[in-house]
Amino acid sequence: KCYYPMSDLSTRDIKFLPGVGPKKAELFNKELKIFSFEDLLYYFPYKYIDRSRTYKIKEIDGNMPYIQLRGEILNFETQGEGKGRRLIARFSDGTGIIELVWFKGIKFIIEKYKPGIEYTLFGKPTRFGSKFNIAHPEIDPIDDIIDKAPGLQAYYSTTEKMKSHFLNSKAIQKIMYNLWKSINGPLPETLPAQVIARSQVIYLTEAIQNIHFPQSPDLLRKAQFRLKFEELFYLQLNILRFTRQRQKKLGGFRFDHIGDYFNNFYHQCLPFELTNAQKRVLREIRADVGSGKQMNRLLQGDVGSGKTLVALMSMLMAVDNGFQACLMAPTEILASQHYESISELVAPIGIHVELLTGSTRKKERERIHEGLLTGDVNLIIGTHALIEDTVLFSNLGLVVIDEQHRFGVEQRARLWKKNNRPPHILVMTATPIPRTLAMTVYGDLDVSVIDELPPGRKPIQTIHQYDNKRGALYASIRKQIEMDRQIYIVYPLIQESERSDLKNLEDGFKHIQEVFPEFKVCMVHGKMKPAEKDAEMQKFVSGEAHIMVATTVIEVGVNVPNASVMIIENAERFGLSQLHQLRGRVGRGADQSYCILMTSHKLSQETRKRLEIMVRTNDGFEISEADLQLRGPGDMEGTQQSGIAFDLKIANIAKDGQILQLARDIANEILDKDPELSLTENYVLNRQLQKIFKKKINWSLIS
Ligand code: ADP
Ligand code: MG
């Protein structure tokens, strides 16, 4: 048997394949990034059409999908003139005759297809009076491929340029068949025997054959499962391998007991009962910080789910064990809101909390620096100011980062170096990341989820409103303000530097002032100086301003429980997650809150879907799942930094969650037994990891 080792397939140039040659090879290279035999073999079809059944012409009736016929052309005839010119062929299979019609490419068709030769034909019959015809059918000579691979036929995507050089799906299929015939033997298996047994996938050779030339729907499913599994398995194995190495290297501080601060707070200061989700997450954190390993945990919880309290109680665990803790937030407003609510909460237990931001005065800052260094300050809350090299701790044990996606990887990493061993890390986000995505992008973080809101919240009511209904909207705003509520009006600012957007916002601001002369309106946008921005924001926080006109700068963290209406202008310009984040600014008090999504009538199909989802649900996880389905993972927040995950050839992070989970479980089992993958039985794993991730940066190392 002729047999190429896989390494050989990857070095053999596509141009040497029968039916390719240098010209077509160049198209494969440029258009599809296919260079080698192996690249081609791993170029998978995007759909399949069932050709397992050949119909008889006499069976054709009213409404049939695409069907396959087998027979010959009796004759050609052109009809009509000029634009109405068309080619008609009479096609027979012995049971009847059907007309085939072409409006374009007439000359080509007459030259290519000859009467008296047997063809298979594929198309959708349309009724014309009492007769049927098929317009622009696909016609193929009866050949190897069809005979050998009846059933499901693979379709490959190609480009316009390739098609203009006769490299359509069909042509690729033929080339693929030539390749498969020339390989003529088993492919070296890329999964070790124990993984195949455990996952119950079929062998690679069978999978590759059936992904291109499915022998049956069942074998196609098995082939897809095998190839998806393998792709996700190596992705997980790679991420988990590094996670373990890191955990082994980085011992962590052990917080071995729960002490007075935590207990006193819990029993005396806590103004409400913790939700079950908060309790569960605290237990998870407690287990991490008590384990002797460094905690690296992502806490996800929808807006308003009470993450701050979990952060605070985790920080108390640190203080109980003689460590300091810090909480870093992306904006000054958010940091000072955290500072105020936390100092108030912990006042009775006598803990020393400070606030450090860019606008902390020099003298004050020096005093705080000193307090951190002596250990006098237990908890420090702040902004980026915390990562300055001048900020030194006596014994930092826990770092909490709020709205972590607002910080770069490097900024976060700088906090690791603030003690002789890296402190425990808890990063928090209100932008829910679907579980499957989290496992891939943040593969080395453990994930906790608060999936429950504190009791008594009234769900926000979301309404999609067209621009021409503004009058009615303003009337209801007036009513809300007269009931002492406050209103947000948000304008899109895709690029904070874009002048036209800024003009939009300023016009909107003027317009609102004119419509509501009796109320005070403030305005916030990203181009303002921080001090100016804070002053405007403060007007709204204090209740002095009734309406705040703003860009998405308010997206993160602001807490004004009295604000009950959020109006989002040009809502079509926002992504789902962003809309959800913005909406989270209201509904923080006991009142019924509203979110109004304003758009014009002209909307794309996708935008309509997005708005419908917003109107239908308040559940952040449902929304992020929908976002993932609509946009695909490449556009999701946080995924750009992890290119590796999204070069997937066949698996789909959005849809293959179960396979991903299986892949992850098996990867973990293997690493449990053989962390270094040094056993002989794991030789294949090492080889494949090296091959797949050779060129790729390992992001999991630096989060
Ligand atoms: P987020 O998760 O968006 O950061 P916060 O931590 O700001 O949410 O909490 C939102 C509000 O809910 C705060 O006012 C907080 O005091 C309150 N809260 C938190 N936990 C509970 C609880 N278990 N019961 C009632 N209210 C709670
Ligand atoms: Mg928060």
XYZ file of C-alpha atoms and ligand atoms in Angstrom:
731
model
C 0.000 0.000 0.000
C 1.138 3.495 -0.763
C 1.256 5.355 2.487
C 2.321 8.892 3.314
C 3.130 9.646 6.912
C 1.211 12.749 7.991
C 4.413 14.755 8.213
C 4.785 14.019 4.569
C 1.319 15.227 3.718
C 2.059 18.504 5.393
C 5.180 19.075 3.326
C 3.767 18.020 -0.022
C 2.879 20.977 -2.177
C -0.674 21.090 -3.432
C 0.522 21.877 -6.934
C 1.671 18.275 -7.361
C -1.829 16.944 -6.886
C -3.522 15.591 -10.039
C -5.875 18.249 -11.358
C -4.180 21.149 -9.584
C -0.940 22.383 -11.109
C 0.841 25.676 -10.474
C -1.961 28.066 -11.517
C -4.672 26.521 -9.405
C -2.212 25.949 -6.600
C -1.645 29.670 -6.463
C -5.362 30.240 -6.100
C -5.537 27.686 -3.317
C -2.627 29.441 -1.591
C -3.940 32.959 -1.943
C -7.645 32.467 -1.579
C -7.890 29.683 0.966
C -4.446 29.516 2.579
C -4.147 25.939 1.439
C -0.562 24.986 0.664
C -0.060 21.329 1.407
C -1.893 18.050 0.946
C -2.653 18.142 4.620
C -4.116 21.647 4.443
C -6.483 20.448 1.764
C -7.468 17.368 3.694
C -8.411 19.628 6.592
C -10.455 21.941 4.391
C -13.863 20.758 5.490
C -17.178 21.117 3.651
C -19.627 23.704 4.956
C -22.754 21.748 4.027
C -24.022 18.484 2.619
C -26.866 17.724 0.322
C -28.638 14.427 0.452
C -28.133 12.580 -2.781
C -28.910 9.201 -1.409
C -32.086 9.084 -3.429
C -32.542 9.343 -7.157
C -36.070 10.225 -8.202
C -37.948 9.137 -11.294
C -39.343 11.872 -13.495
C -42.828 10.390 -13.207
C -42.640 10.789 -9.416
C -42.277 14.559 -9.617
C -45.199 16.420 -8.137
C -46.169 19.856 -6.817
C -43.773 20.814 -4.100
C -40.455 19.095 -4.018
C -37.160 20.338 -2.672
C -33.979 19.904 -4.670
C -34.007 16.446 -6.117
C -31.673 14.240 -8.046
C -32.476 12.614 -11.383
C -30.509 10.350 -13.620
C -30.979 10.213 -17.389
C -29.994 11.785 -20.695
C -30.611 14.913 -22.718
C -32.760 14.286 -25.771
C -32.198 17.615 -27.538
C -31.496 21.356 -27.100
C -33.568 24.230 -28.413
C -33.173 27.984 -27.999
C -36.245 30.138 -27.685
C -36.900 33.880 -27.604
C -34.645 36.783 -28.556
C -32.412 39.294 -26.818
C -33.058 39.424 -23.100
C -35.768 36.791 -23.333
C -33.496 34.268 -24.982
C -33.316 30.953 -23.246
C -32.082 27.421 -23.774
C -34.410 24.489 -23.285
C -33.282 20.878 -23.047
C -35.585 17.884 -22.915
C -34.328 15.414 -20.360
C -35.552 11.827 -20.084
C -35.027 8.908 -17.760
C -37.388 6.497 -19.460
C -40.245 7.224 -17.077
C -41.001 10.660 -18.452
C -39.569 13.877 -19.845
C -38.809 17.128 -18.030
C -37.593 20.437 -19.451
C -34.358 22.032 -18.288
C -34.038 25.791 -18.733
C -31.053 28.154 -18.862
C -31.208 31.908 -19.188
C -27.442 32.420 -19.045
C -24.318 30.602 -20.230
C -26.170 29.066 -23.162
C -23.149 28.602 -25.382
C -21.186 26.980 -22.598
C -23.972 24.529 -21.802
C -24.425 23.400 -25.394
C -20.709 22.787 -25.701
C -20.369 20.998 -22.417
C -23.343 18.656 -22.304
C -24.185 16.280 -25.126
C -27.342 14.377 -25.901
C -27.097 10.635 -25.455
C -24.730 10.659 -22.463
C -25.953 9.607 -19.052
C -25.871 12.397 -16.444
C -26.990 12.953 -12.908
C -28.950 16.093 -12.524
C -29.702 18.091 -9.438
C -32.256 20.870 -9.109
C -35.605 22.092 -7.941
C -38.619 21.322 -10.134
C -41.068 24.160 -10.737
C -44.557 23.693 -12.106
C -45.505 25.375 -15.372
C -49.131 24.710 -16.088
C -49.342 20.947 -16.319
C -45.610 20.512 -16.910
C -42.514 20.811 -14.764
C -39.157 22.297 -15.517
C -35.867 22.754 -13.696
C -34.006 26.008 -14.139
C -30.208 25.986 -14.110
C -29.772 22.427 -12.847
C -26.445 21.072 -11.735
C -25.362 18.403 -14.193
C -22.594 15.873 -13.743
C -21.412 12.924 -15.700
C -21.858 9.661 -13.865
C -18.432 9.179 -12.399
C -16.374 7.814 -9.614
C -17.357 10.244 -6.961
C -21.041 9.820 -7.292
C -20.757 6.072 -7.662
C -18.391 5.622 -4.776
C -19.885 8.127 -2.410
C -23.591 8.050 -2.867
C -25.607 9.727 -0.221
C -24.549 13.018 1.185
C -22.612 15.255 -1.088
C -20.167 17.729 0.371
C -20.141 21.398 -0.552
C -16.988 23.469 -0.136
C -16.893 27.212 0.045
C -14.842 28.926 -2.594
C -14.309 32.511 -3.648
C -15.523 34.402 -6.710
C -12.006 34.449 -8.005
C -11.686 30.702 -7.686
C -14.997 30.134 -9.389
C -13.958 32.278 -12.325
C -11.076 29.843 -12.743
C -13.374 26.834 -12.576
C -12.539 26.043 -8.977
C -16.060 25.663 -7.692
C -17.234 23.325 -4.967
C -17.540 20.488 -7.406
C -13.991 20.944 -8.646
C -12.662 20.991 -5.119
C -14.578 17.852 -4.409
C -12.891 16.143 -7.334
C -9.467 17.302 -6.296
C -10.241 16.073 -2.813
C -11.173 12.738 -4.228
C -7.916 12.529 -6.164
C -6.061 13.312 -2.987
C -7.943 10.737 -1.000
C -7.271 8.076 -3.626
C -3.581 8.913 -3.788
C -3.206 8.657 -0.025
C -4.705 5.216 -0.269
C -4.055 4.081 3.238
C -4.650 4.782 6.862
C -3.681 8.199 8.184
C -1.498 8.216 11.274
C -3.835 8.544 14.217
C -3.688 11.922 15.990
C -5.375 10.872 19.231
C -3.930 8.286 21.604
C -5.797 5.025 22.037
C -7.006 5.768 25.547
C -8.556 9.067 24.434
C -10.315 7.390 21.547
C -11.654 4.757 23.894
C -12.755 7.249 26.515
C -14.434 9.673 24.107
C -15.765 6.921 21.853
C -14.818 8.782 18.713
C -14.096 7.054 15.421
C -10.563 6.812 14.005
C -9.062 9.712 12.128
C -8.963 7.916 8.798
C -12.618 7.085 8.945
C -13.460 10.587 10.110
C -11.558 12.332 7.340
C -13.005 10.052 4.727
C -16.541 10.583 5.919
C -16.277 14.308 6.415
C -15.533 14.598 2.703
C -17.359 11.549 1.328
C -20.009 10.582 3.849
C -21.116 7.005 3.518
C -24.220 7.672 5.584
C -25.733 10.414 7.717
C -24.715 8.466 10.780
C -21.085 8.231 9.734
C -21.089 11.909 8.872
C -22.279 12.756 12.369
C -19.585 10.537 13.840
C -16.949 12.143 11.638
C -18.030 15.621 12.688
C -18.059 14.611 16.308
C -14.580 13.135 16.097
C -13.085 16.187 14.382
C -14.801 18.720 16.627
C -13.816 16.775 19.664
C -10.192 16.604 18.609
C -10.009 20.302 17.896
C -11.492 21.275 21.249
C -9.554 18.608 23.080
C -6.158 19.945 22.027
C -7.252 23.472 22.764
C -8.236 22.494 26.288
C -5.232 20.279 26.823
C -2.979 23.151 25.914
C -4.687 25.657 28.183
C -4.998 23.272 31.114
C -1.410 22.135 30.840
C -0.173 25.682 31.343
C -2.671 26.379 34.084
C -1.340 23.449 36.035
C 2.250 24.419 35.492
C 1.485 27.884 36.718
C -0.390 26.634 39.739
C 2.443 24.329 40.618
C 5.030 27.044 40.292
C 3.000 29.611 42.122
C 2.273 28.574 45.600
C -0.101 31.002 47.191
C -0.613 32.491 50.606
C -2.714 30.242 52.765
C -5.546 32.033 54.559
C -6.089 29.246 57.017
C -8.834 30.644 59.178
C -11.920 32.802 59.224
C -11.482 35.366 61.960
C -13.169 38.157 63.852
C -13.374 40.684 61.064
C -15.240 38.336 58.801
C -17.437 36.929 61.559
C -18.273 40.266 63.115
C -19.106 41.699 59.761
C -21.247 38.734 58.888
C -23.161 38.742 62.145
C -23.338 42.437 62.932
C -22.937 44.573 59.820
C -24.508 42.717 56.959
C -27.664 44.685 56.193
C -29.348 41.773 54.424
C -29.214 38.045 53.982
C -26.708 36.880 51.364
C -28.256 35.281 48.321
C -27.564 31.574 47.870
C -25.399 32.385 44.885
C -23.308 34.807 46.954
C -22.880 32.153 49.649
C -21.826 29.550 47.132
C -19.268 31.843 45.535
C -17.856 32.787 48.927
C -17.389 29.100 49.694
C -15.562 28.652 46.396
C -13.287 31.552 47.167
C -12.744 30.331 50.706
C -11.616 26.947 49.352
C -9.181 28.613 46.951
C -7.511 30.939 49.402
C -7.231 28.167 51.969
C -5.617 25.726 49.566
C -2.056 26.998 49.591
C -2.234 27.681 45.873
C -2.671 31.044 44.301
C -6.275 31.818 43.500
C -6.972 33.045 39.986
C -10.716 33.333 39.823
C -13.157 35.087 37.550
C -16.373 36.160 39.217
C -19.206 36.723 36.808
C -22.453 38.198 37.914
C -25.027 40.255 36.191
C -25.286 43.935 37.003
C -26.772 44.354 40.440
C -26.127 40.776 41.516
C -24.032 41.911 44.480
C -20.457 41.222 43.471
C -19.075 44.038 45.586
C -20.228 42.403 48.756
C -18.555 39.149 47.792
C -15.384 41.096 47.063
C -15.550 42.828 50.409
C -16.055 39.616 52.354
C -13.167 37.992 50.512
C -11.023 40.951 51.454
C -12.018 40.466 55.063
C -10.685 36.894 54.845
C -7.331 38.393 53.858
C -7.355 40.870 56.722
C -8.272 38.141 59.195
C -5.108 36.326 58.170
C -2.834 39.316 58.556
C -2.844 40.399 54.926
C -3.843 43.556 53.119
C -6.293 43.601 50.230
C -6.938 45.982 47.385
C -9.875 46.636 45.099
C -9.183 48.268 41.774
C -11.924 49.824 39.641
C -11.669 51.312 36.158
C -12.981 54.811 36.919
C -12.702 57.344 39.719
C -16.446 57.533 40.133
C -16.688 53.813 40.557
C -13.732 53.676 42.945
C -15.168 56.381 45.144
C -18.604 54.788 45.112
C -17.015 51.540 46.249
C -15.032 53.405 48.873
C -18.072 55.131 50.277
C -20.301 52.092 50.448
C -17.566 49.834 51.790
C -16.342 52.244 54.476
C -19.884 52.668 55.641
C -20.449 48.912 55.780
C -17.281 48.107 57.697
C -17.311 51.113 60.018
C -18.488 49.090 63.046
C -15.695 46.501 62.837
C -12.824 48.947 62.947
C -10.932 48.258 59.801
C -8.765 50.836 58.076
C -9.931 51.577 54.512
C -8.457 54.189 52.157
C -9.144 55.512 48.678
C -6.370 56.160 46.184
C -7.029 57.630 42.751
C -5.346 59.924 40.252
C -6.856 62.946 41.925
C -5.777 62.088 45.470
C -3.746 65.102 46.682
C -0.040 64.707 47.082
C 0.009 64.953 50.876
C -2.880 62.574 51.230
C -1.241 60.193 48.816
C 2.002 60.197 50.776
C 0.091 59.432 53.928
C -1.668 56.507 52.240
C 1.574 55.202 50.736
C 3.069 55.259 54.197
C 0.053 53.468 55.680
C 0.250 50.742 53.058
C 3.915 50.237 53.698
C 3.576 49.959 57.449
C 0.526 47.749 57.181
C -1.608 50.311 58.960
C -4.025 50.405 55.996
C -5.944 47.129 55.668
C -8.055 47.762 52.607
C -7.225 50.047 49.750
C -9.693 50.944 47.054
C -8.662 52.820 43.949
C -8.079 53.171 40.260
C -5.014 52.613 38.095
C -3.220 54.742 40.665
C -2.826 51.492 42.624
C -0.508 49.905 40.121
C 2.049 52.731 40.189
C 5.470 51.531 41.235
C 5.409 53.973 44.136
C 2.582 52.011 45.742
C 4.186 49.424 48.018
C 2.452 47.141 50.448
C 3.503 45.670 53.727
C 1.802 42.369 52.932
C -0.665 42.317 50.069
C -2.652 39.073 50.047
C -5.623 39.634 47.764
C -6.277 41.747 44.711
C -9.808 42.300 43.474
C -10.303 43.835 40.053
C -13.732 45.170 39.224
C -14.926 45.250 35.633
C -11.767 43.471 34.670
C -12.260 43.795 30.911
C -11.528 47.469 31.287
C -7.958 46.707 32.214
C -5.223 45.431 29.991
C -3.513 42.171 30.724
C -0.307 44.001 31.579
C -1.973 46.347 34.014
C -3.439 43.433 35.861
C -0.145 41.617 35.855
C 1.581 44.509 37.602
C -0.427 43.862 40.727
C 1.025 40.379 40.903
C 4.384 41.821 41.727
C 3.299 43.765 44.771
C 4.365 41.048 47.167
C 7.160 38.467 47.277
C 4.616 35.882 46.163
C 1.734 36.730 43.879
C -1.363 37.618 45.875
C -4.668 35.879 45.264
C -6.549 37.373 42.347
C -10.281 37.819 42.004
C -11.400 39.488 38.792
C -15.012 40.514 38.455
C -17.108 41.213 35.423
C -20.707 42.064 34.740
C -20.318 41.305 31.075
C -21.373 37.714 31.230
C -19.264 35.442 29.147
C -20.945 32.243 28.023
C -19.459 29.325 29.878
C -18.033 27.711 26.789
C -16.289 30.899 25.839
C -14.964 31.449 29.332
C -13.492 27.962 29.311
C -11.672 28.748 26.120
C -10.666 32.352 26.486
C -10.050 32.289 30.189
C -9.150 28.636 30.241
C -6.802 29.062 33.138
C -9.140 31.024 35.341
C -11.575 29.286 37.588
C -14.996 30.714 37.087
C -17.607 31.538 39.709
C -21.024 32.740 38.796
C -23.592 34.712 40.755
C -26.699 33.684 38.906
C -29.285 35.142 41.214
C -30.333 38.689 41.972
C -31.063 39.905 45.496
C -34.757 39.511 46.241
C -37.281 42.285 45.706
C -35.944 43.743 42.495
C -38.557 44.651 39.930
C -37.436 43.492 36.497
C -36.675 46.385 34.179
C -39.269 46.834 31.490
C -37.702 47.276 28.077
C -39.495 48.926 25.198
C -38.474 49.399 21.591
C -39.677 52.787 20.363
C -39.450 54.421 16.935
C -38.168 57.966 16.588
C -41.534 59.328 15.503
C -43.019 58.511 18.921
C -40.815 61.007 20.709
C -43.676 63.248 21.804
C -45.338 60.542 23.854
C -42.004 59.492 25.268
C -41.188 62.983 26.511
C -44.549 63.198 28.209
C -43.846 60.060 30.186
C -40.347 61.267 31.072
C -41.891 64.416 32.487
C -44.186 62.263 34.617
C -41.277 60.222 35.953
C -39.292 63.313 36.895
C -42.315 64.801 38.594
C -42.333 61.614 40.680
C -38.744 62.520 41.655
C -37.055 59.987 39.420
C -33.988 60.612 37.283
C -33.396 59.854 33.621
C -30.396 58.744 31.560
C -30.243 59.504 27.858
C -27.394 57.732 26.093
C -25.956 58.498 22.681
C -23.672 56.198 20.763
C -20.103 57.255 20.469
C -18.350 54.539 18.633
C -15.104 56.444 18.371
C -14.818 58.979 21.101
C -12.754 61.042 18.728
C -15.349 61.245 15.998
C -16.521 64.790 15.685
C -19.903 64.030 14.214
C -20.779 61.782 17.110
C -19.807 64.449 19.577
C -21.958 66.886 17.670
C -24.851 64.441 17.916
C -24.449 64.329 21.629
C -24.203 68.101 22.004
C -27.234 68.636 19.778
C -29.102 66.085 21.831
C -28.125 67.895 24.993
C -29.375 71.239 23.645
C -32.546 69.646 22.371
C -33.294 68.078 25.734
C -32.651 71.368 27.515
C -35.153 73.030 25.175
C -37.764 70.318 25.625
C -37.394 70.306 29.413
C -36.635 73.922 30.386
C -37.991 73.307 33.887
C -35.464 70.533 34.658
C -31.743 70.476 35.144
C -29.777 68.530 32.553
C -26.141 67.506 32.803
C -23.841 65.997 30.207
C -20.934 63.538 30.337
C -18.692 62.256 27.587
C -15.282 60.740 27.210
C -13.570 63.794 25.777
C -14.091 65.811 28.950
C -11.306 66.377 31.422
C -11.664 63.982 34.352
C -12.432 66.781 36.797
C -15.119 68.217 34.563
C -16.598 64.783 34.015
C -16.653 64.040 37.712
C -18.352 67.349 38.444
C -21.106 66.634 35.913
C -21.474 63.065 37.143
C -21.678 64.315 40.701
C -24.618 66.554 39.785
C -26.530 63.474 38.786
C -25.392 61.321 41.692
C -26.434 64.009 44.169
C -29.830 64.381 42.532
C -29.270 67.994 41.555
C -29.620 67.120 37.841
C -32.763 65.321 36.682
C -31.517 64.185 33.324
C -28.095 63.027 32.322
C -27.185 63.066 28.655
C -24.172 60.852 28.163
C -22.172 58.525 26.019
C -21.307 55.008 27.036
C -18.862 56.333 29.629
C -21.650 55.706 32.098
C -21.750 52.075 31.150
C -19.599 50.896 33.965
C -20.568 50.732 37.578
C -22.362 54.020 38.254
C -24.919 53.520 40.961
C -27.824 55.943 41.151
C -30.723 53.945 42.565
C -33.079 56.834 41.954
C -32.610 56.695 38.189
C -35.549 54.820 36.748
C -35.435 55.443 33.018
C -32.684 54.714 30.536
C -33.228 55.991 27.022
C -30.796 54.685 24.447
C -30.661 56.713 21.235
C -29.716 54.954 17.990
C -29.981 51.671 19.808
C -29.205 49.882 16.542
C -25.621 51.038 16.869
C -24.971 49.149 20.084
C -24.101 45.510 20.547
C -26.239 43.305 22.744
C -23.815 43.151 25.629
C -23.388 46.874 25.611
C -27.138 47.454 25.635
C -27.417 45.094 28.551
C -24.656 46.880 30.455
C -26.293 50.236 29.865
C -29.659 48.959 30.938
C -28.094 47.782 34.179
C -27.697 51.417 35.237
C -31.412 51.493 36.066
C -33.478 49.107 38.124
C -31.222 49.539 41.149
C -33.888 50.915 43.432
C -37.302 49.686 44.513
C -39.185 51.516 41.737
C -40.297 50.065 38.433
C -37.634 51.012 35.893
C -37.733 51.322 32.145
C -35.292 51.033 29.316
C -36.329 52.630 26.030
C -34.508 51.602 22.884
C -34.912 54.314 20.260
C -34.390 53.562 16.584
C -35.600 54.661 13.189
C -37.833 52.361 11.151
C -35.027 51.280 8.867
C -33.486 48.295 10.577
C -31.659 45.220 9.413
C -32.936 41.776 10.199
C -30.131 41.195 12.667
C -30.756 44.468 14.479
C -34.407 43.592 14.871
C -33.422 40.283 16.406
C -31.094 42.019 18.812
C -33.750 44.470 19.934
C -36.287 41.674 20.321
C -33.925 39.810 22.606
C -33.438 42.919 24.729
C -37.173 43.424 25.025
C -37.756 39.780 25.871
C -35.196 39.117 28.587
C -33.196 40.677 31.395
C -31.001 37.647 31.813
C -27.420 38.584 31.042
C -26.358 35.041 30.318
C -29.166 34.489 27.873
C -28.204 37.737 26.206
C -24.564 36.874 25.914
C -25.425 33.452 24.526
C -27.619 35.124 21.935
C -24.857 37.592 21.186
C -22.451 34.748 20.670
C -24.870 33.057 18.277
C -25.590 36.231 16.341
C -22.112 37.590 16.032
C -19.901 34.574 16.444
C -17.132 34.403 18.989
C -14.637 36.496 17.042
C -16.417 39.693 17.948
C -17.051 38.987 21.573
C -15.417 41.095 24.167
C -12.167 39.645 25.336
C -11.750 37.241 22.471
C -9.498 39.352 20.305
C -6.720 38.810 22.774
C -6.970 35.095 22.406
C -6.701 34.470 18.677
C -5.989 30.798 19.221
C -9.463 29.874 20.185
C -11.101 31.099 17.054
C -9.137 29.615 14.237
C -11.360 26.645 14.755
C -11.936 24.710 11.549
C -14.968 22.732 12.528
C -15.948 23.144 16.160
C -18.181 26.038 17.089
C -17.728 27.473 20.547
C -21.280 28.728 20.514
C -22.853 25.427 19.598
C -20.574 22.659 20.732
C -20.627 23.291 24.449
C -21.195 19.661 25.347
C -18.328 18.407 23.244
C -16.154 21.113 24.758
C -17.048 19.957 28.239
C -16.214 16.353 27.373
C -12.920 17.425 25.830
C -12.058 19.412 28.919
C -12.939 16.572 31.288
C -10.798 14.108 29.394
C -7.906 16.566 29.148
C -8.090 17.011 32.911
C -8.112 13.261 33.525
C -5.009 12.841 31.431
C -3.184 15.667 33.169
C -4.157 14.259 36.548
C -2.287 11.096 35.688
C 0.527 12.601 33.683
C 0.955 16.360 34.199
C 4.051 16.553 32.013
C 2.615 14.283 29.331
C 5.774 12.254 29.554
C 4.296 8.739 29.536
C 4.769 6.789 26.323
C 1.034 6.472 25.880
C 0.892 10.272 25.682
C 3.559 10.645 23.042
C 0.992 11.535 20.409
C -0.401 14.301 22.592
C 2.934 15.994 22.883
C 3.605 15.725 19.203
C 0.221 17.178 18.289
C 0.418 20.025 20.798
C 3.770 21.001 19.403
C 2.456 20.918 15.908
C -0.752 22.841 16.586
C 0.545 25.490 18.917
C 3.998 25.941 17.472
C 3.265 29.330 16.030
C 0.729 30.499 18.507
C 1.259 32.718 21.475
C 0.164 31.207 24.692
C -2.222 33.738 26.158
C -3.230 31.561 29.013
C 0.114 32.249 30.610
C -0.468 35.915 31.127
C -3.958 36.526 32.314
P -22.767 44.490 41.017
O -22.698 43.000 41.002
O -23.415 45.030 39.784
O -21.439 45.115 41.278
P -23.438 45.570 43.515
O -22.416 44.841 44.274
O -23.179 47.008 43.213
O -23.757 44.834 42.180
O -24.816 45.408 44.265
C -25.981 46.042 43.842
C -26.832 46.428 44.999
O -27.389 45.277 45.619
C -26.070 47.164 46.085
O -26.834 48.256 46.473
C -25.939 46.131 47.183
O -25.894 46.729 48.446
C -27.180 45.313 47.033
N -27.058 43.933 47.486
C -25.978 43.118 47.352
N -26.215 41.898 47.870
C -27.479 41.922 48.360
C -28.309 40.973 49.019
N -27.878 39.735 49.283
N -29.546 41.350 49.369
C -30.000 42.592 49.083
N -29.277 43.539 48.481
C -28.028 43.220 48.107
Mg -20.198 46.457 40.471
